[in-house]
Structure formats: C-alpha cells, structure tokens
PDB file of C-alpha atoms in Angstrom:
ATOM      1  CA  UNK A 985      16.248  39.456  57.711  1.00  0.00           C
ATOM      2  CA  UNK A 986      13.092  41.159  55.703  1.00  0.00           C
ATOM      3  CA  UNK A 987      13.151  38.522  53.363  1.00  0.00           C
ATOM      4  CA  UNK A 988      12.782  35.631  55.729  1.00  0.00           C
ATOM      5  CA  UNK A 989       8.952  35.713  55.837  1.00  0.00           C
ATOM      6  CA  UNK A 990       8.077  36.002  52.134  1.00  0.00           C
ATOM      7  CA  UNK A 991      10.867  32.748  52.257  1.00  0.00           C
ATOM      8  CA  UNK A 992       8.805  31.169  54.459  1.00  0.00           C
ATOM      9  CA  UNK A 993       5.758  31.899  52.205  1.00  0.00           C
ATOM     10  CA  UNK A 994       7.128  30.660  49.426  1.00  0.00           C
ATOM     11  CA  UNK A 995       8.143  27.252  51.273  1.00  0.00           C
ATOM     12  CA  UNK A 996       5.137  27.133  52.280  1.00  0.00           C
ATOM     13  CA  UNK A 997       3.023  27.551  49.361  1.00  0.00           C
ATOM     14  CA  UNK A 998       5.653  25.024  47.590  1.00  0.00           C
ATOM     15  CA  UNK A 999       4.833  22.466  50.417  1.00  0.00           C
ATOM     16  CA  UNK A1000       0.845  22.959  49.759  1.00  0.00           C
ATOM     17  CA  UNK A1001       1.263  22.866  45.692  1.00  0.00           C
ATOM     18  CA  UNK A1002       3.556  19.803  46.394  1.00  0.00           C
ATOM     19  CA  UNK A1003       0.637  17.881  48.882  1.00  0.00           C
ATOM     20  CA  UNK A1004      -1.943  19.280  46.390  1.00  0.00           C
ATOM     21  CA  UNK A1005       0.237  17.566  43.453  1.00  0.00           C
ATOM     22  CA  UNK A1006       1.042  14.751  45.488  1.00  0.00           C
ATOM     23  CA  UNK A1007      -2.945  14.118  46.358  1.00  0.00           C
ATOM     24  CA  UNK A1008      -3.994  14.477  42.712  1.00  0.00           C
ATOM     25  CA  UNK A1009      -1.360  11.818  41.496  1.00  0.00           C
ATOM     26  CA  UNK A1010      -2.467   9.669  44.381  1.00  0.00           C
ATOM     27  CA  UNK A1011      -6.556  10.133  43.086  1.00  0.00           C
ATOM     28  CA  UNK A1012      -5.091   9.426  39.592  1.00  0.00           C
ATOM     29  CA  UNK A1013      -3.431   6.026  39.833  1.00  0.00           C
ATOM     30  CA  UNK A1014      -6.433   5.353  42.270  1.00  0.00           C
ATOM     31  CA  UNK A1015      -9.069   5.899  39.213  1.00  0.00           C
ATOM     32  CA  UNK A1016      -5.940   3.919  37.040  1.00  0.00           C
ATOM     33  CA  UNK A1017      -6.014   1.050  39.448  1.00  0.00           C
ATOM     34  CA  UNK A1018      -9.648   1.034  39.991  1.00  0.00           C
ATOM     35  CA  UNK A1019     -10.055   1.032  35.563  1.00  0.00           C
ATOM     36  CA  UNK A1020      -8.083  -1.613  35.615  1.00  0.00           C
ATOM     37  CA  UNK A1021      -9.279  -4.293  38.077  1.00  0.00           C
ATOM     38  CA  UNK A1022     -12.295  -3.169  37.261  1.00  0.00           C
ATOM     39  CA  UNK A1023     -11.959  -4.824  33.813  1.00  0.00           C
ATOM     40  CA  UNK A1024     -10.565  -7.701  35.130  1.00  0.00           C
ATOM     41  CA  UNK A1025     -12.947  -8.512  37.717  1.00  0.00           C
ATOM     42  CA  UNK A1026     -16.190  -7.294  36.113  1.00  0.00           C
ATOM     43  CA  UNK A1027     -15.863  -4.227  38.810  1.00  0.00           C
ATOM     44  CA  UNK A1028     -17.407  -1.098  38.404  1.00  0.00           C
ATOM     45  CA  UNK A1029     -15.945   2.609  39.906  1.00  0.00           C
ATOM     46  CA  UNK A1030     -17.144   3.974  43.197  1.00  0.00           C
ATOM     47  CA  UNK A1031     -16.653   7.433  43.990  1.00  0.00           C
ATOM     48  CA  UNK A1032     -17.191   8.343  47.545  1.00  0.00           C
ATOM     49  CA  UNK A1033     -17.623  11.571  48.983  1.00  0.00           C
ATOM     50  CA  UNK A1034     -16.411  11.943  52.942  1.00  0.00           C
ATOM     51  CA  UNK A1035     -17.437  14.853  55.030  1.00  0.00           C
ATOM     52  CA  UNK A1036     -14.788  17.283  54.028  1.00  0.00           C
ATOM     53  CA  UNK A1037     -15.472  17.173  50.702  1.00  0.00           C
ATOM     54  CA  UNK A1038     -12.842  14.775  49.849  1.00  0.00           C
ATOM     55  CA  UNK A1039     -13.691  12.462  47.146  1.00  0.00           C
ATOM     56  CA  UNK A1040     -12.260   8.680  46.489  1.00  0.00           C
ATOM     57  CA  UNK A1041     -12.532   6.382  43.677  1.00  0.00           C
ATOM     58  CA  UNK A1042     -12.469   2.766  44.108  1.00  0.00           C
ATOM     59  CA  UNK A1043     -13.572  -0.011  42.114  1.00  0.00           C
ATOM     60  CA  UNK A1044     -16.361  -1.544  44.092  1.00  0.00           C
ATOM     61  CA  UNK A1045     -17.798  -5.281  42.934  1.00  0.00           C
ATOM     62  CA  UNK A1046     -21.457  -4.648  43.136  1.00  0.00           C
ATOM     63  CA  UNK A1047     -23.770  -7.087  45.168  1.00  0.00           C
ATOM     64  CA  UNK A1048     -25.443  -9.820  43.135  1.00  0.00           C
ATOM     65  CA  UNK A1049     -28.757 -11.106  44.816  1.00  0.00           C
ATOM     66  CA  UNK A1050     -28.441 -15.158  43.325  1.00  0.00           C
ATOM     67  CA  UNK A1051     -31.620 -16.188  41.590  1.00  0.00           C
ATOM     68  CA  UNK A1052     -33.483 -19.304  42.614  1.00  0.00           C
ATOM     69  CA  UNK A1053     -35.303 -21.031  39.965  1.00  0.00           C
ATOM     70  CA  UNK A1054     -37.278 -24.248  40.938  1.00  0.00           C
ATOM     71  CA  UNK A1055     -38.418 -26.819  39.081  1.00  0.00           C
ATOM     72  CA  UNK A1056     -41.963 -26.019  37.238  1.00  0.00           C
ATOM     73  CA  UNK A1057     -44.243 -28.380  37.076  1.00  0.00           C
ATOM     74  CA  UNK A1058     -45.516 -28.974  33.329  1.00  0.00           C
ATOM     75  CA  UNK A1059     -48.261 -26.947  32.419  1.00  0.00           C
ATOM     76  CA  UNK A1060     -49.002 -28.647  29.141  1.00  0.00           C
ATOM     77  CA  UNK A1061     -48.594 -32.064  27.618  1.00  0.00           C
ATOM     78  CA  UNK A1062     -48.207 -32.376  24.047  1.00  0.00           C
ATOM     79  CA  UNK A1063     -47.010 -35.806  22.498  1.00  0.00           C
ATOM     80  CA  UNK A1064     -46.875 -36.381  18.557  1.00  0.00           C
ATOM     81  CA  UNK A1065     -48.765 -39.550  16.986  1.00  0.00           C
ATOM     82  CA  UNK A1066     -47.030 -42.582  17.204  1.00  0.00           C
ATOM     83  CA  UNK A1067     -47.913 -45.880  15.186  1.00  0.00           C
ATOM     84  CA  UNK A1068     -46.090 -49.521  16.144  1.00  0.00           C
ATOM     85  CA  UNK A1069     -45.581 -52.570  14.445  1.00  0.00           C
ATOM     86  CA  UNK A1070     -47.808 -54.015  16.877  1.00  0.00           C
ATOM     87  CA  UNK A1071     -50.511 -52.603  14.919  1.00  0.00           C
ATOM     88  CA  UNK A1072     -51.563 -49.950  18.231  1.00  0.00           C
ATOM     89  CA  UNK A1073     -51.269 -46.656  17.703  1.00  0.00           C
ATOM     90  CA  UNK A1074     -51.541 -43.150  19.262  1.00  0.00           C
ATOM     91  CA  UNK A1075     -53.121 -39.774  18.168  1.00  0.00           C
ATOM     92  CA  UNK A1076     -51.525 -36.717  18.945  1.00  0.00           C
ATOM     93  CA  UNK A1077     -52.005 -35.553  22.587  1.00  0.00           C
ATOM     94  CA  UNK A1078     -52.304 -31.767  23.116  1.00  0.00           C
ATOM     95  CA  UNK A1079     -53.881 -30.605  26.793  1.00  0.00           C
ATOM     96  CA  UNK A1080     -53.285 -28.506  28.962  1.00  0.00           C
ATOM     97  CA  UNK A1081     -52.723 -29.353  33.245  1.00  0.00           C
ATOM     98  CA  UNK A1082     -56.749 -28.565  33.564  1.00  0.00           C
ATOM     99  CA  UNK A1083     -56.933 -31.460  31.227  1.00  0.00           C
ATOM    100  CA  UNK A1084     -54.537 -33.613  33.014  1.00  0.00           C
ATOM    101  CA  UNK A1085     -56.296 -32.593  36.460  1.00  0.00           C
ATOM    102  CA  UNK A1086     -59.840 -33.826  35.161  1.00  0.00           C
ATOM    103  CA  UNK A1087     -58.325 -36.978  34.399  1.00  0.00           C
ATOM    104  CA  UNK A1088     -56.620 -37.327  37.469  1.00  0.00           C
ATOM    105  CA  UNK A1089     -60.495 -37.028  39.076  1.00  0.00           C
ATOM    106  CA  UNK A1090     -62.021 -38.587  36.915  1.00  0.00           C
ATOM    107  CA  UNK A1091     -59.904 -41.398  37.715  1.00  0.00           C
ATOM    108  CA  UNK A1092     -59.596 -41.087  41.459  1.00  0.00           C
ATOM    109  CA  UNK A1093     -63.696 -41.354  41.661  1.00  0.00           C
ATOM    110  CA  UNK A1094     -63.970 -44.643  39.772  1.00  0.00           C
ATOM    111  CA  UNK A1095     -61.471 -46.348  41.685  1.00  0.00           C
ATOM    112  CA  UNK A1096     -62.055 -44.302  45.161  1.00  0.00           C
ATOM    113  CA  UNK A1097     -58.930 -43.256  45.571  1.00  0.00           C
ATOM    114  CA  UNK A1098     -58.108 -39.490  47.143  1.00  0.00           C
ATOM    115  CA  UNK A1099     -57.123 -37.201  44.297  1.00  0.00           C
ATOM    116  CA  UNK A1100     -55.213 -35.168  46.291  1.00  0.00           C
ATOM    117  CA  UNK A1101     -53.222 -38.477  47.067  1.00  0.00           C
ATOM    118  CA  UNK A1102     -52.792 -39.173  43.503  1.00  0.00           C
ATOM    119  CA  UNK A1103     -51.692 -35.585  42.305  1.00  0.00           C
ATOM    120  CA  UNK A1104     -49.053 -35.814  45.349  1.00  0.00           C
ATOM    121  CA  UNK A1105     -48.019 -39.202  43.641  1.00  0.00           C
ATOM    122  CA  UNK A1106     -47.555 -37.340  40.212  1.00  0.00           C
ATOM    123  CA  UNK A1107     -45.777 -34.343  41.472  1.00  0.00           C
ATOM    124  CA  UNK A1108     -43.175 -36.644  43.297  1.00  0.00           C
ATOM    125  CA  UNK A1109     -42.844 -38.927  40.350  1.00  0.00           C
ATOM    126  CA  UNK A1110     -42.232 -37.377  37.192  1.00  0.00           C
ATOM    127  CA  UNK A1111     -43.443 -33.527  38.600  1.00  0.00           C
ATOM    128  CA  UNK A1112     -46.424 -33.863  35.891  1.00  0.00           C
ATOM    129  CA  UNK A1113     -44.184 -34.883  32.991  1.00  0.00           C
ATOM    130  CA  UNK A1114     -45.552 -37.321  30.337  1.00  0.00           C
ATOM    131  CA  UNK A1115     -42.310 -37.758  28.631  1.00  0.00           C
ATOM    132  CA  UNK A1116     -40.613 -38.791  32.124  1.00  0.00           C
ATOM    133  CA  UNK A1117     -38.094 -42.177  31.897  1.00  0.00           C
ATOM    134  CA  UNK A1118     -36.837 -43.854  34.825  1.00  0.00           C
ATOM    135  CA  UNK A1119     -33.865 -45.827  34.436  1.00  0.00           C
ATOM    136  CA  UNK A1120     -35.843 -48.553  35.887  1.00  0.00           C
ATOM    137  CA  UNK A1121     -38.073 -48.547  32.870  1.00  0.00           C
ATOM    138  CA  UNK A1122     -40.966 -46.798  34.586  1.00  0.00           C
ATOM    139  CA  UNK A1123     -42.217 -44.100  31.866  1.00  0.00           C
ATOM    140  CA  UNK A1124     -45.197 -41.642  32.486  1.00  0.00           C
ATOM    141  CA  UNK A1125     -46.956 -39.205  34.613  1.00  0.00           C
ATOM    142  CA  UNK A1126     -46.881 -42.283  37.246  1.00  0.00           C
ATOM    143  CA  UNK A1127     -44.120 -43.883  36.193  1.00  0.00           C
ATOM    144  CA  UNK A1128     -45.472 -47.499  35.883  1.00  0.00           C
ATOM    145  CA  UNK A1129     -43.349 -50.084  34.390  1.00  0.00           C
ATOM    146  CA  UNK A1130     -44.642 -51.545  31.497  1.00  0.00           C
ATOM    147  CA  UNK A1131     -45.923 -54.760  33.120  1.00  0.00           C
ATOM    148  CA  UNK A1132     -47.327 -52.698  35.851  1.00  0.00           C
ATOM    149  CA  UNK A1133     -48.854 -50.945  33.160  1.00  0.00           C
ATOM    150  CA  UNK A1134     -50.547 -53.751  31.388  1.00  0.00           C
ATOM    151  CA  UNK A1135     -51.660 -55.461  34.038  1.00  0.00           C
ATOM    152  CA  UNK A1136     -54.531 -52.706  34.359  1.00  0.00           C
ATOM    153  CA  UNK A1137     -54.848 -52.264  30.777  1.00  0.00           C
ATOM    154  CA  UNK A1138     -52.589 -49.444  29.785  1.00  0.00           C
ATOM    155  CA  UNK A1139     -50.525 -50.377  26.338  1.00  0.00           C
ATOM    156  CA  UNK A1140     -49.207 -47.068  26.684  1.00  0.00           C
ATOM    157  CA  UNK A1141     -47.568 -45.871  29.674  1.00  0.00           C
ATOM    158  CA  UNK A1142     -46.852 -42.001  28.043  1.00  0.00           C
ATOM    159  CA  UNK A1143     -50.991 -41.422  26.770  1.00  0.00           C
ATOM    160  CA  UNK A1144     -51.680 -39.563  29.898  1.00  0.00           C
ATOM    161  CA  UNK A1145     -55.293 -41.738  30.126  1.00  0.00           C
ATOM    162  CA  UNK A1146     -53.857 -44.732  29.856  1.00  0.00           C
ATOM    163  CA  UNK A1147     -50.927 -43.971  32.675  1.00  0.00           C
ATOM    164  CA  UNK A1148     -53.181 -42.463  35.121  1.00  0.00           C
ATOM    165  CA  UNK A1149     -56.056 -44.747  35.033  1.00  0.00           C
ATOM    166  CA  UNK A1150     -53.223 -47.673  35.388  1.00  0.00           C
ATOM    167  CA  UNK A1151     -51.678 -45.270  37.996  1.00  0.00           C
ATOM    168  CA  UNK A1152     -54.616 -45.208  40.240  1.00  0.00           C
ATOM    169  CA  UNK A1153     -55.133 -49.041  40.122  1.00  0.00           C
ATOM    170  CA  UNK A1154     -52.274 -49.653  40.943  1.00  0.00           C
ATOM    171  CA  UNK A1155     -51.918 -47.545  44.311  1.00  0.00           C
ATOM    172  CA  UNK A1156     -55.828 -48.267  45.296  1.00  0.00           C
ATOM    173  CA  UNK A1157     -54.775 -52.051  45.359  1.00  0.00           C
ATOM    174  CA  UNK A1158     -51.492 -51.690  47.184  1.00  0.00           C
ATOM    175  CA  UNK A1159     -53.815 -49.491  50.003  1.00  0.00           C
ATOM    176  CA  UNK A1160     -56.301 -52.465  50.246  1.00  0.00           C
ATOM    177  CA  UNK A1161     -53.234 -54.950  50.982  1.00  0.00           C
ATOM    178  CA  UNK A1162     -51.805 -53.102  53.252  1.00  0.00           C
ATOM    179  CA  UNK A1163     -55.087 -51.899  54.710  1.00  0.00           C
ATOM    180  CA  UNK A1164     -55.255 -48.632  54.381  1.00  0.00           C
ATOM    181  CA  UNK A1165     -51.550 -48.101  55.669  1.00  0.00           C
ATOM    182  CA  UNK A1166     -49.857 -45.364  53.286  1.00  0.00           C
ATOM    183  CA  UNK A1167     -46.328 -45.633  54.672  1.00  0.00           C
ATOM    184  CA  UNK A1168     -46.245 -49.272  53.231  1.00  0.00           C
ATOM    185  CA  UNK A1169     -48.470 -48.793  49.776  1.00  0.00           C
ATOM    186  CA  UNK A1170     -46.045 -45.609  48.903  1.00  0.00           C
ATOM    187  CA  UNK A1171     -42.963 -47.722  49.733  1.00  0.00           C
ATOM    188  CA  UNK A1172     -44.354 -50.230  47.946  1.00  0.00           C
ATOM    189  CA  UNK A1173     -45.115 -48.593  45.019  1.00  0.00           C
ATOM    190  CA  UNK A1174     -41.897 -47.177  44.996  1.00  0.00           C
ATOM    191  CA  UNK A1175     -40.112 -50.304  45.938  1.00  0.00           C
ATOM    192  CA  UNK A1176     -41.975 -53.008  44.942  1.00  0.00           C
ATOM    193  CA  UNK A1177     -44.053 -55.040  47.239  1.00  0.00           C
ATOM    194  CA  UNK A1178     -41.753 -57.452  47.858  1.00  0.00           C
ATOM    195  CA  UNK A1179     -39.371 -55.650  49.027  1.00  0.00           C
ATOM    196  CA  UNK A1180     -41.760 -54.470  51.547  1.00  0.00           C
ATOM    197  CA  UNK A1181     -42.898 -57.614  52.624  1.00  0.00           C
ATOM    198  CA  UNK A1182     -39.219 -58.469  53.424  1.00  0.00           C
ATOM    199  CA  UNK A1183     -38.678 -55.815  55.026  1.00  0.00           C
ATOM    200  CA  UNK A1184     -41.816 -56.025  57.216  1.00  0.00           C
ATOM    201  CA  UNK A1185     -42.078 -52.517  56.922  1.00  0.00           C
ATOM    202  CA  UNK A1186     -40.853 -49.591  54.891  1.00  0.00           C
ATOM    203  CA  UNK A1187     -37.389 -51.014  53.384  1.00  0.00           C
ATOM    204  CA  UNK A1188     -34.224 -49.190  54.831  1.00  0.00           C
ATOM    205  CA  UNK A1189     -33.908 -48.143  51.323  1.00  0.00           C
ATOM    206  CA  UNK A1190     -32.654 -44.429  51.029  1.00  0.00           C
ATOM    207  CA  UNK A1191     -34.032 -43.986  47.794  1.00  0.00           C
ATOM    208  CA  UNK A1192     -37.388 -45.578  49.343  1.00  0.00           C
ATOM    209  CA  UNK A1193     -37.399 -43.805  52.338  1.00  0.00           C
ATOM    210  CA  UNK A1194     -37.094 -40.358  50.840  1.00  0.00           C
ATOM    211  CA  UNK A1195     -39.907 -41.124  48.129  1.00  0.00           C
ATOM    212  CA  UNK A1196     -42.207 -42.004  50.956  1.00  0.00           C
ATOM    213  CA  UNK A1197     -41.633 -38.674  52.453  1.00  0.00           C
ATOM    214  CA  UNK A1198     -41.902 -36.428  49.605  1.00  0.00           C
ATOM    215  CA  UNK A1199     -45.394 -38.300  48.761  1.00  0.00           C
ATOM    216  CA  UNK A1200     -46.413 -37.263  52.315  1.00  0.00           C
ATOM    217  CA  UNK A1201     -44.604 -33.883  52.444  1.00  0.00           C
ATOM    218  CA  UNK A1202     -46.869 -32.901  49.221  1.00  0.00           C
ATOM    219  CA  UNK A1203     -50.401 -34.702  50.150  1.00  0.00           C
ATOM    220  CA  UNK A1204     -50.069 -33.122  53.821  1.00  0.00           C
ATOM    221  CA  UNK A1205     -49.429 -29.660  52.861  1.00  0.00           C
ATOM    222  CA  UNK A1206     -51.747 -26.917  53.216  1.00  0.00           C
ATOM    223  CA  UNK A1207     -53.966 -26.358  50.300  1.00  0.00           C
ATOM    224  CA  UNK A1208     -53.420 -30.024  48.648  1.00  0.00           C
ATOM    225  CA  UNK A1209     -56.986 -30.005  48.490  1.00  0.00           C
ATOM    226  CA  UNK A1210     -56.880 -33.494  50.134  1.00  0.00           C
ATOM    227  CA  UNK A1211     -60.012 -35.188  51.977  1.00  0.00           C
ATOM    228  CA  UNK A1212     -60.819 -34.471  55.106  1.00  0.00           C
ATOM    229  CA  UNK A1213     -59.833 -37.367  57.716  1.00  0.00           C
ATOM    230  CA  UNK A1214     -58.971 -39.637  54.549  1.00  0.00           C
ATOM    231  CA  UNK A1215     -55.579 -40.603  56.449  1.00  0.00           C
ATOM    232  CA  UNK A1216     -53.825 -39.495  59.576  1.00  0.00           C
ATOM    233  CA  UNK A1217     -49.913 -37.842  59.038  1.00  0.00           C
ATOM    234  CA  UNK A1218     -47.849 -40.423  61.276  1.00  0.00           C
ATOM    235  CA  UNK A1219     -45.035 -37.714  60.894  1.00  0.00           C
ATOM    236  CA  UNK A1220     -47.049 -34.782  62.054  1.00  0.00           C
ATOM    237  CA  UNK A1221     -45.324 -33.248  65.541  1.00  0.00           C
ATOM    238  CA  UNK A1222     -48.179 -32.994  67.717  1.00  0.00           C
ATOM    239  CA  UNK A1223     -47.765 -30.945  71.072  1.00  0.00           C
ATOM    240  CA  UNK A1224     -48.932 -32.492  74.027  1.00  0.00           C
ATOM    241  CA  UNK A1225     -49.219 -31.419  78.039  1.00  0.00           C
ATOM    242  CA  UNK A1226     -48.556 -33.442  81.105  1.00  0.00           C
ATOM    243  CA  UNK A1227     -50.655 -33.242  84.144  1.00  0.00           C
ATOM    244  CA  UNK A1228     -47.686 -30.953  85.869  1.00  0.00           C
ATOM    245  CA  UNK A1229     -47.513 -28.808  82.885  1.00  0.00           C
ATOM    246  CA  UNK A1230     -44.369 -29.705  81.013  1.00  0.00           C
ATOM    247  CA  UNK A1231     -45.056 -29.544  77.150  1.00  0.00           C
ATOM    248  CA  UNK A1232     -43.939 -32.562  75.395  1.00  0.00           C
ATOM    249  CA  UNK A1233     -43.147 -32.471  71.034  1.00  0.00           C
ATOM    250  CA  UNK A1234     -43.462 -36.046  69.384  1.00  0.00           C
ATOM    251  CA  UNK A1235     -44.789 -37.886  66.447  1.00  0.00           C
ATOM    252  CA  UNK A1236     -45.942 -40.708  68.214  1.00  0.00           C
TER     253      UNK A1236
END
C-alpha cells in the first residue's frame, strides 16, 4: 500500500509528459501545415500569443489594399515629322499640356467659345491625346473626322493647332444652330447633326447620351475654371420649398 502514491505520481507525471508530447506534435504539424499552404497560397505564418502564454502558428493570407489607377490625362504631346505625297508636311511636335492649354485659349477667344467648355470637350474625347483614333475615323485631341476637319481648314487632324482651331469651329457653329442649347450641340457633335434633327432632340443613342453627360459632368465641376453664367446645368438638382414647408429635389 506505500507504493500506491509514488504510482500515482508516476501516472501522473506520464499523463503530463504524454499531453506535453501530445501538444508539441500538435504545434508541429500546425507550423508543417501552415509551411505548406503557405507556399501554395502565397500565405505567410502567424504566430499568436493567447493570454496564458500559449502560442499558435497559422498561416494567415495577409490583407491586400487593391490599387486604383485612373486614366492620366497626357501631359505631353510629342509627334515625329511626317511628309505625304500630297506634297504637305509636318514638323516635329514636342509641347508640353501648358502648350496645349494656350492653344486651347488662344483658340476659344477668336472664336468666343468658353475654354472651359472646350477643355471638357478634350478630356471626354480623346482625354488630351493627339495620337487618339476613333473607329469612326475621328483622329485628334477633338476627334474631328477628316471632312469635319477640312471644312475649317485643318489638313491635319493630329497637329494639335490644326485639330483644336478646327475643334472650336466646329462646336461654336453647332451652339449658334441650336442657339445656345448645349444638350443638342454636344449630341450633335457627337452624333452628327442629323441625327439630332431627327431625333428632335438628343438621339436615344446610348453612346450619345452618355457623351453628352460626361461633357457636362466635366465643364460643371468645381474648379473647371468655366465662365461665370456662360450656360445653366439642366441636370443640376436644385432644392426647392413649398409654401407649407415640404422640401422638394428636381432638375426641372
């Protein structure tokens, strides 16, 4: 009967070197486990710490933030000299966008058109690239078609000069025919103007409808630099109150 309790002691301190064995096996195939998926999957190994003093090791995928890039606008133009067999020819064009943005005034106060207006045209069109191509065959910082294009003098719809001065033509003489209303001269200088006579109105165009907005969405903004009271935003929300005090939204 004396030996009982040193029996028991020895059970016992088996039992804890067992759990103790048992609980180190258990952390090693977790740090196995967690090696391996973690070179599958890119994973890296956690080790966490509880309260006790315990520690784990898991393989924990760490949190990627996505990046957003947007689209940047060109900052400079540079086009090589070109010579035809039409006997024209172009010199080498190397400016940068304050060069492009003194044209763009320069252009809009001869013909009296907003520049703001016109840089919101360029943006949307070809976001301030020369070398821009429409399938349509509209080329330049404008995108004018080549007949467009010659119609006001511009042999060369990618010599930023040339495109721009065309450019601003172009949408000064749509405004004037449809007096001064830019839902219709956007739609139809996206669309043509026959299609907007058709139409009587914008053209249920997709392509059209969208263009109109994203013209409006970048003259409108804050800090477009735009004149003051040089058109009204027919798609502005404007907040209004009744007489009994009911607030009404609309963009009528």
């Amino acid at each position: 009967m004396s030996g009982m309790p040193n029996r028991k002691g020895m059970m016992n301190r088996r039992a804890t070197n067992t759990a103790w064995l048992l609980r180190g096996t258990l952390v090693l195939w977790a740090i196995f486990c967690a090696s391996f998926f973690a070179q599958s999957a890119n994973a890296q190994i956690a080790k966490v710490i509880e309260d006790d003093g315990r520690r784990f090791f898991v393989n924990a995928e760490p949190l990627r933030t996505p990046k957003l890039t947007a689209a940047r606008a060109h900052s400079n133009i540079y086009l090589p000299a070109e010579a035809s067999l039409m006997g024209r020819s172009r010199p080498a064009v190397d400016m940068g966008r304050d060069g492009v943005e003194k044209i763009v005034r320069e252009a809009s106060d001869r013909h009296r058109v907003d520049p703001a207006l016109v840089r919101a045209v360029i943006e949307t069109e070809s976001n301030w690239n020369p070398k821009a191509w429409s399938h349509k065959g509209a080329g330049g910082l404008m995108q004018l078609i080549p007949t467009t294009a010659q119609r006001y003098g511009a042999y060369d719809v990618f010599n930023p000069q040339q495109n721009i001065d065309a450019g601003v033509q172009h949408l000064k003489r749509l405004l004037e025919r449809y007096n001064g209303n830019l839902d219709l001269a956007l739609a139809a200088y996206n669309a043509g103007e026959g299609a907007v006579d058709r139409a009587h109105g914008v053209p249920a165009y997709r392509e059209t409808r969208d263009y109109v907005q994203k013209v409006q969405n970048a003259y409108f903004r804050p800090g477009s630099g735009r004149l003051a009271d040089a058109y009204v935003n027919a798609h502005a929300i404007h907040r209004d109150v009744t007489a009994d005090g009911r607030i009404i939204f609309t963009n009528e």
